[in-house]
mmCIF file of C-alpha atoms and ligand atoms in Angstrom:
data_model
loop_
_atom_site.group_PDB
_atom_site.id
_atom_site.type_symbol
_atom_site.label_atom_id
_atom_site.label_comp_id
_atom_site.label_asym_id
_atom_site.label_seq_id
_atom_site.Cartn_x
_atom_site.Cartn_y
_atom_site.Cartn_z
ATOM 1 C CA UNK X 18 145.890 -58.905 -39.877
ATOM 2 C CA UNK X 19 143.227 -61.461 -40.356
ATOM 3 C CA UNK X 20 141.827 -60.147 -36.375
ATOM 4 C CA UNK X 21 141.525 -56.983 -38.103
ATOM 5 C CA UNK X 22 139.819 -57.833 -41.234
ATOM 6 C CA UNK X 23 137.279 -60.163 -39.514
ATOM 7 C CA UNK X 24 136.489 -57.324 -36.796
ATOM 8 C CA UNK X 25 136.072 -54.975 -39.211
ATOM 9 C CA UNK X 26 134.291 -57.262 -41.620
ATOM 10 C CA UNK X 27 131.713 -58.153 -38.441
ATOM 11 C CA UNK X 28 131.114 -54.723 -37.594
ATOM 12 C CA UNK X 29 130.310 -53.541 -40.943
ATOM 13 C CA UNK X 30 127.710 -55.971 -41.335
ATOM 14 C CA UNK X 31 126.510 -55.131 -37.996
ATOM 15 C CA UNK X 32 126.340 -51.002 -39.112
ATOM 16 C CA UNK X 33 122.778 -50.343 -38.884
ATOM 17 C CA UNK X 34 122.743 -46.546 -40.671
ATOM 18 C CA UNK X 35 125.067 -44.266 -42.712
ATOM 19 C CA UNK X 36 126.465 -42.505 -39.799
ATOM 20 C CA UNK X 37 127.473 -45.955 -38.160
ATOM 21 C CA UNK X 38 128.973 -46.604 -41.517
ATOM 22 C CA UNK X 39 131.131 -43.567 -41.462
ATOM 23 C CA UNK X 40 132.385 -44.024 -38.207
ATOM 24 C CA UNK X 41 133.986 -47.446 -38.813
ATOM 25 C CA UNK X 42 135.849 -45.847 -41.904
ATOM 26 C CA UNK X 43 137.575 -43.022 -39.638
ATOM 27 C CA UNK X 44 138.049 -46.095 -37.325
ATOM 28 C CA UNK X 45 139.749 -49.050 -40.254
ATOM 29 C CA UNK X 46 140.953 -46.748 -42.900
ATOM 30 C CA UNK X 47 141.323 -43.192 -42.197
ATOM 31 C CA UNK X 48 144.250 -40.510 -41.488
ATOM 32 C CA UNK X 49 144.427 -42.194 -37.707
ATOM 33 C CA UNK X 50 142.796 -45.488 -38.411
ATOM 34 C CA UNK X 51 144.233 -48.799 -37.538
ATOM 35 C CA UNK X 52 145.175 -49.435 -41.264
ATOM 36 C CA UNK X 53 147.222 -46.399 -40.870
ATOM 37 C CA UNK X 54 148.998 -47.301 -37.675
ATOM 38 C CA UNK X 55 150.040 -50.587 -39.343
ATOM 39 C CA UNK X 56 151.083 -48.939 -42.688
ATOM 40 C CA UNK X 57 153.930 -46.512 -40.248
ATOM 41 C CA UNK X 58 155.318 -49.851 -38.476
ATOM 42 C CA UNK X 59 156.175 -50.751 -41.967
ATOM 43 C CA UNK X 60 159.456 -48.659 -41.732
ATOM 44 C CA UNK X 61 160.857 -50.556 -38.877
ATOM 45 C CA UNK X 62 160.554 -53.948 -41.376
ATOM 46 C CA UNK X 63 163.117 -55.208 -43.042
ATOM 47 C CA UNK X 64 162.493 -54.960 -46.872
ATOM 48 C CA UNK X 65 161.440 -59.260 -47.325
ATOM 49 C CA UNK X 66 158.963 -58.283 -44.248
ATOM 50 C CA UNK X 67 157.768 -55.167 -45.984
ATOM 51 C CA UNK X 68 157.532 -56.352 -49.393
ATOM 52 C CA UNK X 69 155.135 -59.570 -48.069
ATOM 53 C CA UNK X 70 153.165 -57.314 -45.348
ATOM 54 C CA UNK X 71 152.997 -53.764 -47.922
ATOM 55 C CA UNK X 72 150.456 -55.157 -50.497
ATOM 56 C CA UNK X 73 148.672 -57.177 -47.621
ATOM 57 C CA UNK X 74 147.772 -54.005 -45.972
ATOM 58 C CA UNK X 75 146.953 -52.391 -49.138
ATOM 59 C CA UNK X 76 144.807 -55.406 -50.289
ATOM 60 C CA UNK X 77 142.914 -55.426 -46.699
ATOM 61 C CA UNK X 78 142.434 -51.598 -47.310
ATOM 62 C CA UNK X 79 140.870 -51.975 -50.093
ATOM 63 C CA UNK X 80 138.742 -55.013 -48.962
ATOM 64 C CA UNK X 81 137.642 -52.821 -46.108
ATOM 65 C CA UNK X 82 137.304 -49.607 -48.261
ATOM 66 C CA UNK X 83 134.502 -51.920 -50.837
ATOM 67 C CA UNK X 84 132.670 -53.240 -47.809
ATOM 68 C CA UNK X 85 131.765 -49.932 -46.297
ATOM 69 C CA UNK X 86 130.710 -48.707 -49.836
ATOM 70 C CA UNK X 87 128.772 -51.899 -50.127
ATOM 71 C CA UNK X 88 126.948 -51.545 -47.093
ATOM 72 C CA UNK X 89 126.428 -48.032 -47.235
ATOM 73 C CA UNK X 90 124.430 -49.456 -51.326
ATOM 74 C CA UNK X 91 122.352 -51.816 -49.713
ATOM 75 C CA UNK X 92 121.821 -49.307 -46.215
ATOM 76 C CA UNK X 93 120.523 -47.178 -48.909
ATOM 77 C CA UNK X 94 118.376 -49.490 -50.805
ATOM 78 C CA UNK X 95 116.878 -50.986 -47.822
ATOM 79 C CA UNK X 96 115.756 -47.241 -47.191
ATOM 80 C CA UNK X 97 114.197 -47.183 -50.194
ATOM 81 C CA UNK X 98 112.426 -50.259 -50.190
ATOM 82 C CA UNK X 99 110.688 -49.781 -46.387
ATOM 83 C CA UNK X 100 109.190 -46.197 -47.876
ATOM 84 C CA UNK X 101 107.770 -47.961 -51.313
ATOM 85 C CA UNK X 102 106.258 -50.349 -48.769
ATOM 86 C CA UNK X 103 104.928 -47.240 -46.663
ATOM 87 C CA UNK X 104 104.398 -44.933 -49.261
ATOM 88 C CA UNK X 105 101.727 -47.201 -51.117
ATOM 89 C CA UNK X 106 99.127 -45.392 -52.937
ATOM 90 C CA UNK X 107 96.525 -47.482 -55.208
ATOM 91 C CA UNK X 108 95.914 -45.698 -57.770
ATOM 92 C CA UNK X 109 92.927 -47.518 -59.221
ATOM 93 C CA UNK X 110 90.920 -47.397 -56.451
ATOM 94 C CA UNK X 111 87.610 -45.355 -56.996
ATOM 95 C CA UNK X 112 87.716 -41.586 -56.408
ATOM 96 C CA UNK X 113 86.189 -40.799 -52.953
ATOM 97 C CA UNK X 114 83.356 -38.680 -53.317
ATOM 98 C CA UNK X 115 82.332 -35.417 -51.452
ATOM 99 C CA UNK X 116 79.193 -33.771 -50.301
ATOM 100 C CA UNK X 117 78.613 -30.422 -51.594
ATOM 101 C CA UNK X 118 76.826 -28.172 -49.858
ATOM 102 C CA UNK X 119 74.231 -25.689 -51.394
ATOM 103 C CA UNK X 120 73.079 -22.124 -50.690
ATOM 104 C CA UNK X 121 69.486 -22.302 -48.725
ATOM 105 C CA UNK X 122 67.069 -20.701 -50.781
ATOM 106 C CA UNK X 123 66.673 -17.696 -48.620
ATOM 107 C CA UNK X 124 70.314 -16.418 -48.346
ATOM 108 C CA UNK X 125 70.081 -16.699 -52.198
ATOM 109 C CA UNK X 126 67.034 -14.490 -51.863
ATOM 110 C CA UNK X 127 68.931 -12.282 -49.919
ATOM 111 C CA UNK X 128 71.585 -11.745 -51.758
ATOM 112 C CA UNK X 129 69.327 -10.866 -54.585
ATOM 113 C CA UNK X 130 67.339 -8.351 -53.026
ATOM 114 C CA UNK X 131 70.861 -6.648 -51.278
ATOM 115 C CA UNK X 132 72.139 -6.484 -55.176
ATOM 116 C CA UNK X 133 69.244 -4.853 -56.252
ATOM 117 C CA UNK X 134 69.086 -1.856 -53.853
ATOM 118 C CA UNK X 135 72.532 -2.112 -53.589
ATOM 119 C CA UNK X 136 72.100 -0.849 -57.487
ATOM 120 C CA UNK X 137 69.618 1.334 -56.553
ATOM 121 C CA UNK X 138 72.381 3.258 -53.899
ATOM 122 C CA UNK X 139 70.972 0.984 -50.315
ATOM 123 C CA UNK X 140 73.337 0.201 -47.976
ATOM 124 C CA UNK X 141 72.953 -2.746 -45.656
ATOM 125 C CA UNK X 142 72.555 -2.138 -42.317
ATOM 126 C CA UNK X 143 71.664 -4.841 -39.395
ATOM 127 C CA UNK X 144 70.422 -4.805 -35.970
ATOM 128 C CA UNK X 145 69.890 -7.153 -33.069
ATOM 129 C CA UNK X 146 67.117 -10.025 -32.966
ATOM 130 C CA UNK X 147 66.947 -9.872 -29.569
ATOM 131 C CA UNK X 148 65.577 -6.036 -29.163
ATOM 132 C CA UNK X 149 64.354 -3.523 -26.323
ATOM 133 C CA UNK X 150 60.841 -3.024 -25.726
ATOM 134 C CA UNK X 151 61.645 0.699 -27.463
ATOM 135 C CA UNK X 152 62.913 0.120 -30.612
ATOM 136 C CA UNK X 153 60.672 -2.338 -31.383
ATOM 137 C CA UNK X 154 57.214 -0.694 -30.389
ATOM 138 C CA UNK X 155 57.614 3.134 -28.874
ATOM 139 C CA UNK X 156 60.417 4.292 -30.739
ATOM 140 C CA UNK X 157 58.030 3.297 -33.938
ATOM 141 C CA UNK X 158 54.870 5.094 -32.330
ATOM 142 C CA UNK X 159 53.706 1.311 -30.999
ATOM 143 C CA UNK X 160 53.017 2.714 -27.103
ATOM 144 C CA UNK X 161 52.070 0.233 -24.738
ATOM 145 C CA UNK X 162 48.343 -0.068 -25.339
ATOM 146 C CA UNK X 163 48.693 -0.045 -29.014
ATOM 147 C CA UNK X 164 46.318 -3.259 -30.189
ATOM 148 C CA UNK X 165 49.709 -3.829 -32.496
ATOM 149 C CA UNK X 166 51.166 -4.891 -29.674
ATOM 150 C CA UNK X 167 48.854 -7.561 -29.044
ATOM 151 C CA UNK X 168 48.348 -8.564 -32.522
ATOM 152 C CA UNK X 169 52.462 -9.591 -32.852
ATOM 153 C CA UNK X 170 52.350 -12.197 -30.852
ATOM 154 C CA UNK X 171 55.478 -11.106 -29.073
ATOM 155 C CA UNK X 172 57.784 -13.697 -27.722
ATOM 156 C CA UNK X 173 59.060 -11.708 -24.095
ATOM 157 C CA UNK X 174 62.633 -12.676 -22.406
ATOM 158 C CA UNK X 175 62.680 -13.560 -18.545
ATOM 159 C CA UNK X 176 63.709 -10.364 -16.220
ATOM 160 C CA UNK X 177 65.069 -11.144 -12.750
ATOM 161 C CA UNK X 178 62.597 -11.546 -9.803
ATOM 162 C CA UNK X 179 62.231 -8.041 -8.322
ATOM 163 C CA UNK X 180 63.411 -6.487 -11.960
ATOM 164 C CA UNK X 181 60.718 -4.256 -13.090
ATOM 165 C CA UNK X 182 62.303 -2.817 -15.896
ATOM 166 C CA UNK X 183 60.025 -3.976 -19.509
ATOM 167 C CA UNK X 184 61.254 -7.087 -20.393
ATOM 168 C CA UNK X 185 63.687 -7.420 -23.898
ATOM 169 C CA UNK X 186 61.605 -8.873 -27.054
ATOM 170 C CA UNK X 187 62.229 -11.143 -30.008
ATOM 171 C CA UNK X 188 62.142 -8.540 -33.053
ATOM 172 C CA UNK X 189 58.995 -8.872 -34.360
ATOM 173 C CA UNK X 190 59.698 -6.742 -37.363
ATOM 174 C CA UNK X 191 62.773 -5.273 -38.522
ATOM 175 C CA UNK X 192 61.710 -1.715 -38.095
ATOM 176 C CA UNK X 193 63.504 -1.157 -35.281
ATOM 177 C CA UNK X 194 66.657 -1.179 -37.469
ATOM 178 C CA UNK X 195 65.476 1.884 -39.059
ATOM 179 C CA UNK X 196 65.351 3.550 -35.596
ATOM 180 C CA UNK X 197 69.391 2.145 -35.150
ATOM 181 C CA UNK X 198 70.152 3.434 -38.172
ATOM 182 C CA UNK X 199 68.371 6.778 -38.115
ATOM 183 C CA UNK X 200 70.574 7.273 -34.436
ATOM 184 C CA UNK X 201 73.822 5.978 -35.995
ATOM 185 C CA UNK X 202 74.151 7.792 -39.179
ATOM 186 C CA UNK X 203 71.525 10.608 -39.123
ATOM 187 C CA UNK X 204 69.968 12.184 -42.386
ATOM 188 C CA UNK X 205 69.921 11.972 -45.772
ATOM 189 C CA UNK X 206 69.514 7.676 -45.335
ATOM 190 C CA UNK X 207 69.023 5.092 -47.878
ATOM 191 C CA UNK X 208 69.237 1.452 -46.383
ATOM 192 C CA UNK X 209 67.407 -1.823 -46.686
ATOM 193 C CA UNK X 210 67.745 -4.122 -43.352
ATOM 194 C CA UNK X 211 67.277 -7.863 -43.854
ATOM 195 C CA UNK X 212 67.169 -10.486 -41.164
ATOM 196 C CA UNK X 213 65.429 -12.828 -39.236
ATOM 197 C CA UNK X 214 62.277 -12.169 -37.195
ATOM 198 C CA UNK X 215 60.145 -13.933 -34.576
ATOM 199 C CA UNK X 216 56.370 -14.456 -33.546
ATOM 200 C CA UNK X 217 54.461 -17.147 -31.778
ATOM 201 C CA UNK X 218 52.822 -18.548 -34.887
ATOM 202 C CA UNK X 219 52.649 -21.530 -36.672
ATOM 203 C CA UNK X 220 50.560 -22.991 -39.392
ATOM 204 C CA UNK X 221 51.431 -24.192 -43.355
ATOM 205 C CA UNK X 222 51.801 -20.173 -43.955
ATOM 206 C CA UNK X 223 53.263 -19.027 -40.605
ATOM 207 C CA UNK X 224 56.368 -19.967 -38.792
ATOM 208 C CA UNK X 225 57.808 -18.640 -35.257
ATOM 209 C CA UNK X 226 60.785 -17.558 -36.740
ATOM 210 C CA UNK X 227 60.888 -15.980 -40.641
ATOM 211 C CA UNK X 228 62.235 -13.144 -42.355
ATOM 212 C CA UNK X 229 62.253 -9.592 -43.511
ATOM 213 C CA UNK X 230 63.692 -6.883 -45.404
ATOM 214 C CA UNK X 231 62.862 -3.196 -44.331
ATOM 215 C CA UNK X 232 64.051 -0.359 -46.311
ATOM 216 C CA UNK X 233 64.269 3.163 -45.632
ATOM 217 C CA UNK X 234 65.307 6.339 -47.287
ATOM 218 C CA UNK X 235 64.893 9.823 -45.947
ATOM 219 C CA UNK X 236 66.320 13.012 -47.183
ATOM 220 C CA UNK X 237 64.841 16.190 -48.373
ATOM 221 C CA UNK X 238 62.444 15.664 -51.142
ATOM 222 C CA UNK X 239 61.414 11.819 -51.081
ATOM 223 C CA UNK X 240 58.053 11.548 -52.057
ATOM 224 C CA UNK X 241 55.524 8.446 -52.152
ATOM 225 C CA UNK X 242 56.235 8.722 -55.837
ATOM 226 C CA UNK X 243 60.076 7.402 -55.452
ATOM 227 C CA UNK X 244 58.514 4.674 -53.070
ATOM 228 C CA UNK X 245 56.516 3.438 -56.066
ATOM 229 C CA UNK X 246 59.083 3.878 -58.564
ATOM 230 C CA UNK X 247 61.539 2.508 -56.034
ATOM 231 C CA UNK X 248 59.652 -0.905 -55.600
ATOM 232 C CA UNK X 249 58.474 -1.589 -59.319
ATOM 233 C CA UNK X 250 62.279 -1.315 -59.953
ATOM 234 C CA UNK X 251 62.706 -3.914 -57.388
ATOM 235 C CA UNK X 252 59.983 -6.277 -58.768
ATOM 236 C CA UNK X 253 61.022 -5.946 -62.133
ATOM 237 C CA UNK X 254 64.604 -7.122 -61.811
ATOM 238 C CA UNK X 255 63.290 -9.660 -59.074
ATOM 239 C CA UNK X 256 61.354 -11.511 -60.625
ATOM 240 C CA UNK X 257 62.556 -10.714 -64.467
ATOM 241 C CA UNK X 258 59.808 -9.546 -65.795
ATOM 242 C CA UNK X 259 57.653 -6.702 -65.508
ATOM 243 C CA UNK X 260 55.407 -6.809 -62.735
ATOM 244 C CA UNK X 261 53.003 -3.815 -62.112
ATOM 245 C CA UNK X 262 52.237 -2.562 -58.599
ATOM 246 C CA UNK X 263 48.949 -1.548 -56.455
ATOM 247 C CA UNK X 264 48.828 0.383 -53.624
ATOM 248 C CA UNK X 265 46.028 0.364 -51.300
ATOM 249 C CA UNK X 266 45.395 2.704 -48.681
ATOM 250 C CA UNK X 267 46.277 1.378 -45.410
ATOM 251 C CA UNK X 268 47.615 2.310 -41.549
ATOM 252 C CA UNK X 269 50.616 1.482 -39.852
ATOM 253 C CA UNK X 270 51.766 3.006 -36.437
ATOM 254 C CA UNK X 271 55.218 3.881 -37.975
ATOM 255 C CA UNK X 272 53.718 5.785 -41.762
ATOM 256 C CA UNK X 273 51.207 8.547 -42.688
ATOM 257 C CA UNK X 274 50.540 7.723 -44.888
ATOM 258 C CA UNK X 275 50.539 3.866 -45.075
ATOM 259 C CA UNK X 276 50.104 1.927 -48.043
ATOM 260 C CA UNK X 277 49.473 -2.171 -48.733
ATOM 261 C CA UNK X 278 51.151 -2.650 -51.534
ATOM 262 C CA UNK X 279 50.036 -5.851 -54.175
ATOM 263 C CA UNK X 280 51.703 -7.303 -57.397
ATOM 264 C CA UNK X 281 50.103 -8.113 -60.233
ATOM 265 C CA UNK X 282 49.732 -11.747 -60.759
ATOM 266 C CA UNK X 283 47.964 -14.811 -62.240
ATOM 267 C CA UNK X 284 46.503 -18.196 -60.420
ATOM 268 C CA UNK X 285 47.360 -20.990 -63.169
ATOM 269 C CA UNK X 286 45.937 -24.955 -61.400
ATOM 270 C CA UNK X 287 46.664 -24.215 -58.067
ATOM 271 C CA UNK X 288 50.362 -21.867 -58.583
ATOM 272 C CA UNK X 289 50.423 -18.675 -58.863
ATOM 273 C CA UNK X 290 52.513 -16.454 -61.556
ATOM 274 C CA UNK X 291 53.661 -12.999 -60.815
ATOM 275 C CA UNK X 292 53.831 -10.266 -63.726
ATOM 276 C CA UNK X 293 50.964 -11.841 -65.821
ATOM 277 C CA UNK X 294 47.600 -11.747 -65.010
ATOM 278 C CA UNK X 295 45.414 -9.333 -63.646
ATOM 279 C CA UNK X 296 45.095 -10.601 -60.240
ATOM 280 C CA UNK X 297 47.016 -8.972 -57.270
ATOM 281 C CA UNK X 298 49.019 -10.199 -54.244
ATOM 282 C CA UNK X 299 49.485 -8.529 -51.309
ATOM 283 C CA UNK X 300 53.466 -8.337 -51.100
ATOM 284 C CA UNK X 301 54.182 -5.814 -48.833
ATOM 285 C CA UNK X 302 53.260 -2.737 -45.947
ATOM 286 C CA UNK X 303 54.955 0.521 -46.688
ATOM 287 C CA UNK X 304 54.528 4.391 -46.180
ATOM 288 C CA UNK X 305 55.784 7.809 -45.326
ATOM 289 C CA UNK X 306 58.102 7.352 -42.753
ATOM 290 C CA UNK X 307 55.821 9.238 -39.274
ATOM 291 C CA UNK X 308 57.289 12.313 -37.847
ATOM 292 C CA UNK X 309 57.125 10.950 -34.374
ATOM 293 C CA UNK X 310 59.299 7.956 -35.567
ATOM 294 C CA UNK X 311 61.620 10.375 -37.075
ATOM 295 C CA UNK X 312 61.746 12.366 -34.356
ATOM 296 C CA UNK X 313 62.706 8.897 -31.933
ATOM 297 C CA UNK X 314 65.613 8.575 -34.421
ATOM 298 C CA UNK X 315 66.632 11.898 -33.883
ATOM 299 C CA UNK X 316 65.571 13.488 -37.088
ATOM 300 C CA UNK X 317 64.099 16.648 -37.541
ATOM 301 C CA UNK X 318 60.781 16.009 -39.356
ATOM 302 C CA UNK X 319 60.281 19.789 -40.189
ATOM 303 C CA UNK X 320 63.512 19.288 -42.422
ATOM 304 C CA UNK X 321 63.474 15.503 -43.364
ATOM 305 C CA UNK X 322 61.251 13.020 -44.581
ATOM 306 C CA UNK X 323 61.102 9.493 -46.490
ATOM 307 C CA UNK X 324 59.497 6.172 -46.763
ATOM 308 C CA UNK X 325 59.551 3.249 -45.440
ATOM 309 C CA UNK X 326 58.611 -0.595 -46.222
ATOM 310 C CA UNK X 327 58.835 -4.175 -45.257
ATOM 311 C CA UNK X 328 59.020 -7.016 -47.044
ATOM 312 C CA UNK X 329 58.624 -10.912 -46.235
ATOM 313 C CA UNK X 330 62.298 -12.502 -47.885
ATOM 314 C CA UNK X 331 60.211 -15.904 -47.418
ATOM 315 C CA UNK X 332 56.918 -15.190 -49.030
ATOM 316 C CA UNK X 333 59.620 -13.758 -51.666
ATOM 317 C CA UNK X 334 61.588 -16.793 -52.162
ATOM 318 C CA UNK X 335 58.771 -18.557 -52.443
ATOM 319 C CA UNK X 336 57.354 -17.260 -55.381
ATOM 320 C CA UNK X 337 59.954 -17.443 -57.680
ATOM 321 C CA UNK X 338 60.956 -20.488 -57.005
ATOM 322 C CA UNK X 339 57.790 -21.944 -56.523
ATOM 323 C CA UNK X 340 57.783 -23.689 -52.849
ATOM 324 C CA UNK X 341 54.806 -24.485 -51.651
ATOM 325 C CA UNK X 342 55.288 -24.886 -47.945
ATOM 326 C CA UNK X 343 56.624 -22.194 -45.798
ATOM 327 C CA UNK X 344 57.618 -24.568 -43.153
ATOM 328 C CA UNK X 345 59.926 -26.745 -45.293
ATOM 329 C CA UNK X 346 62.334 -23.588 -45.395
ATOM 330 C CA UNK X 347 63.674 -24.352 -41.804
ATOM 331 C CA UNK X 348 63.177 -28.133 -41.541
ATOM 332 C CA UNK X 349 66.804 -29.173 -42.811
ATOM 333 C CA UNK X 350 65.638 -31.758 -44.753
ATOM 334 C CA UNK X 351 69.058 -32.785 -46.954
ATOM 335 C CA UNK X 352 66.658 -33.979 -49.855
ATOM 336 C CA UNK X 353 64.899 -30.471 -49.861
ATOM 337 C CA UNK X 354 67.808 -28.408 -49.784
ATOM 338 C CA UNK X 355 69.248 -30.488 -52.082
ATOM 339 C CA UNK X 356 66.291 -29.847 -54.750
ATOM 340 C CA UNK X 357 66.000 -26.310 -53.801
ATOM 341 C CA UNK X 358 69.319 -25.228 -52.706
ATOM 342 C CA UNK X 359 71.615 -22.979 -55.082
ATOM 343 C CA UNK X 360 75.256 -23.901 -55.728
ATOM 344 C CA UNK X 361 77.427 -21.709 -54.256
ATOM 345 C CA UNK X 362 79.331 -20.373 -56.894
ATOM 346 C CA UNK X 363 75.944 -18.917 -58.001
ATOM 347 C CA UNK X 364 76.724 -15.582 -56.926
ATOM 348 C CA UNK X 365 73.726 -13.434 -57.832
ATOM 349 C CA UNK X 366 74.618 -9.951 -59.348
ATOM 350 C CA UNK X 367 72.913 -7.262 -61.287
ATOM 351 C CA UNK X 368 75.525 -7.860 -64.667
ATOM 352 C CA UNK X 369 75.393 -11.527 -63.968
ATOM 353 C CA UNK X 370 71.759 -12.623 -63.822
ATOM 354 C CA UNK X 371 69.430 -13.104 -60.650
ATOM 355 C CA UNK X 372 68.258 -16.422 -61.428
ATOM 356 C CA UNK X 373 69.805 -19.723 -62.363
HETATM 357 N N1 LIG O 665 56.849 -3.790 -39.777
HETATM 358 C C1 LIG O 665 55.673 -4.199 -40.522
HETATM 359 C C2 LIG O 665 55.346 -5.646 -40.204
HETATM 360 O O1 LIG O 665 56.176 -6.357 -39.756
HETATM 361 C C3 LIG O 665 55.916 -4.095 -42.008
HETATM 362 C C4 LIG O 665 56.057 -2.672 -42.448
HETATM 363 C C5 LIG O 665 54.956 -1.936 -42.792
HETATM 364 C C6 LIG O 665 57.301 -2.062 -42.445
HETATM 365 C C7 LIG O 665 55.062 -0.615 -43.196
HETATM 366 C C8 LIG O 665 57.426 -0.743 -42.831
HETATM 367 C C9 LIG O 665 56.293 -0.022 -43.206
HETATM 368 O O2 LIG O 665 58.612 -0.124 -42.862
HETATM 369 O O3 LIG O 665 56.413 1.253 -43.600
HETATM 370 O O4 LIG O 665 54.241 -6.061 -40.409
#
């Protein structure tokens, strides 16, 4: 009996989890255990024998019986312990601080002018940057000899050797989305098309790449007079405040007629303020959309007609918020966008409020 209780003694302490525990109590003390087997040979002792070996067995049963449940404690505490050690956490250590990001001043500008038309009933539509030769010049009455041509500073794509097909273009414009649009959906229209544009340029007011906003709506009875009424609308919730238009006579390919259009404004040391004043800035080109243009789009110009505009989002941005540079928009300077970049929960809606 003491072989029994040392071996089983040993082998407890040697158990190294819960399931090695378990198996050494079927082994020692259960139904078939070893403990058992000795309690049956009982019956074949005589009763001195049994009454000397009975509480022996029962006495090693129970020494057995408190060891496992011992072990199996201090299995579990040991358990414990090694994941307090793992599962450290200092909890007065500084907070870790993160960078925030912040909405580049011209995709706040964009949102602002796609919530304002939006109000106004303009959808959004987009088109490619990189274009064909005819959307962005025939389609828009620009054919090949047109000095307009010239004057865009047109950045050309590579065509194979031997390929004599006109060569794809870097929008210069986004007119040709009104062309895409007019194909797409048909007539009565009312979109505005913002996006990025390109021409080899670049001084403190010009940069290769920059953007625009085009708008468009054609139906029936548009008139010049909803164009006007249409863009004080948009200047007046732009920029807050009332801000009174002038339209000068001008000439695009794509209108007839074509209008420059200025906002009123005043020069204060060196800045200028728009809505006050009685000085005017030249904001925009706009006009009655041309029957040949309509006609490219597949519209019948005896039965349709509309207006047309374009809009630098840039030269926008920049006066209300008052940046001075042009080129500072797109050279991802961290401090810059930091000082001029919106937070992006600053989601700008009619109901909510345009500007910060
Ligand atoms: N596409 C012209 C430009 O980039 C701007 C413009 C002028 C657009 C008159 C128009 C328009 O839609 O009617 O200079």
């Amino acid at each position: 009996m003491d072989d029994l209780r040392d071996k089983y003694i040993g082998l407890i302490a040697d158990a190294a989890d819960e399931a090695a525990i378990e198996d050494l109590r079927v082994q020692a003390v259960g139904k078939k255990g070893e403990i058992a087997l000795k309690m049956r040979e009982l019956g074949k002792m005589t009763p001195e024998e049994r009454q000397v070996m009975g509480p022996k067995l029962n006495a090693l049963k129970d020494e057995i019986n408190s060891a496992l449940s011992a072990k199996k404690t201090s299995l579990a505490d040991a358990a414990l312990e090694e994941r307090l050690r793992t599962e450290w956490l200092d909890v007065t250590l500084p907070g870790r601080g993160r960078r925030q990001g912040s909405i580049h001043p011209i995709s706040q500008v964009t949102e602002e002018v796609s919530a304002i038309f939006a109000d106004m009933g303009f959808a959004v539509a987009e088109g490619p940057q990189i274009e064909t030769d005819w959307y962005n010049f025939d389609a828009l009455n620009i054919p090949g000899h047109h000095p307009a041509r010239a004057e865009m500073d047109t950045f050309y794509t590579h065509r194979a050797e031997g390929d004599n097909r006109p060569p794809h273009v870097l929008r210069t414009h986004t007119s040709p989305v009104q062309i895409r649009s007019m194909e797409k959906q048909g007539a009565p229209i009312r979109i505005i098309c913002p996006g990025r544009v390109y021409r080899a340029d670049y001084d403190q007011t010009h940069t290769p790449m920059f953007h625009q906003v085009e708008g468009l709506a054609i139906d029936k009875d548009i008139s010049m007079a909803n164009l006007k009424w249409v863009l004080e609308e948009f200047f007046t919730a732009f920029f807050g405040t009332e801000v009174k238009t002038r339209f000068r006579a001008s000439h695009f390919p794509f209108t007839e007629p074509s209008a420059e259009v200025d906002i009123q404004c005043k020069w204060e040391n060196g800045s200028v303020k728009v809505g006050e004043g009685d000085d005017w800035l030249e904001v925009l080109g706009s006009g009655m959309v041309h029957p040949k243009v309509l006609k490219a789009g597949g519209i019948d110009p005896d039965v349709y007609q509309g207006f047309a505009f374009g809009i630098g989002i840039d030269r926008l941005a920049m006066l209300k918020y008052g940046i001075p540079d042009l080129r500072a928009f797109f050279d991802a300077d961290l401090r810059w966008l930091r000082h001029y970049g919106f937070a992006s929960l600053d989601q700008p809606t009619l109901h909510g409020g345009l500007t910060r």
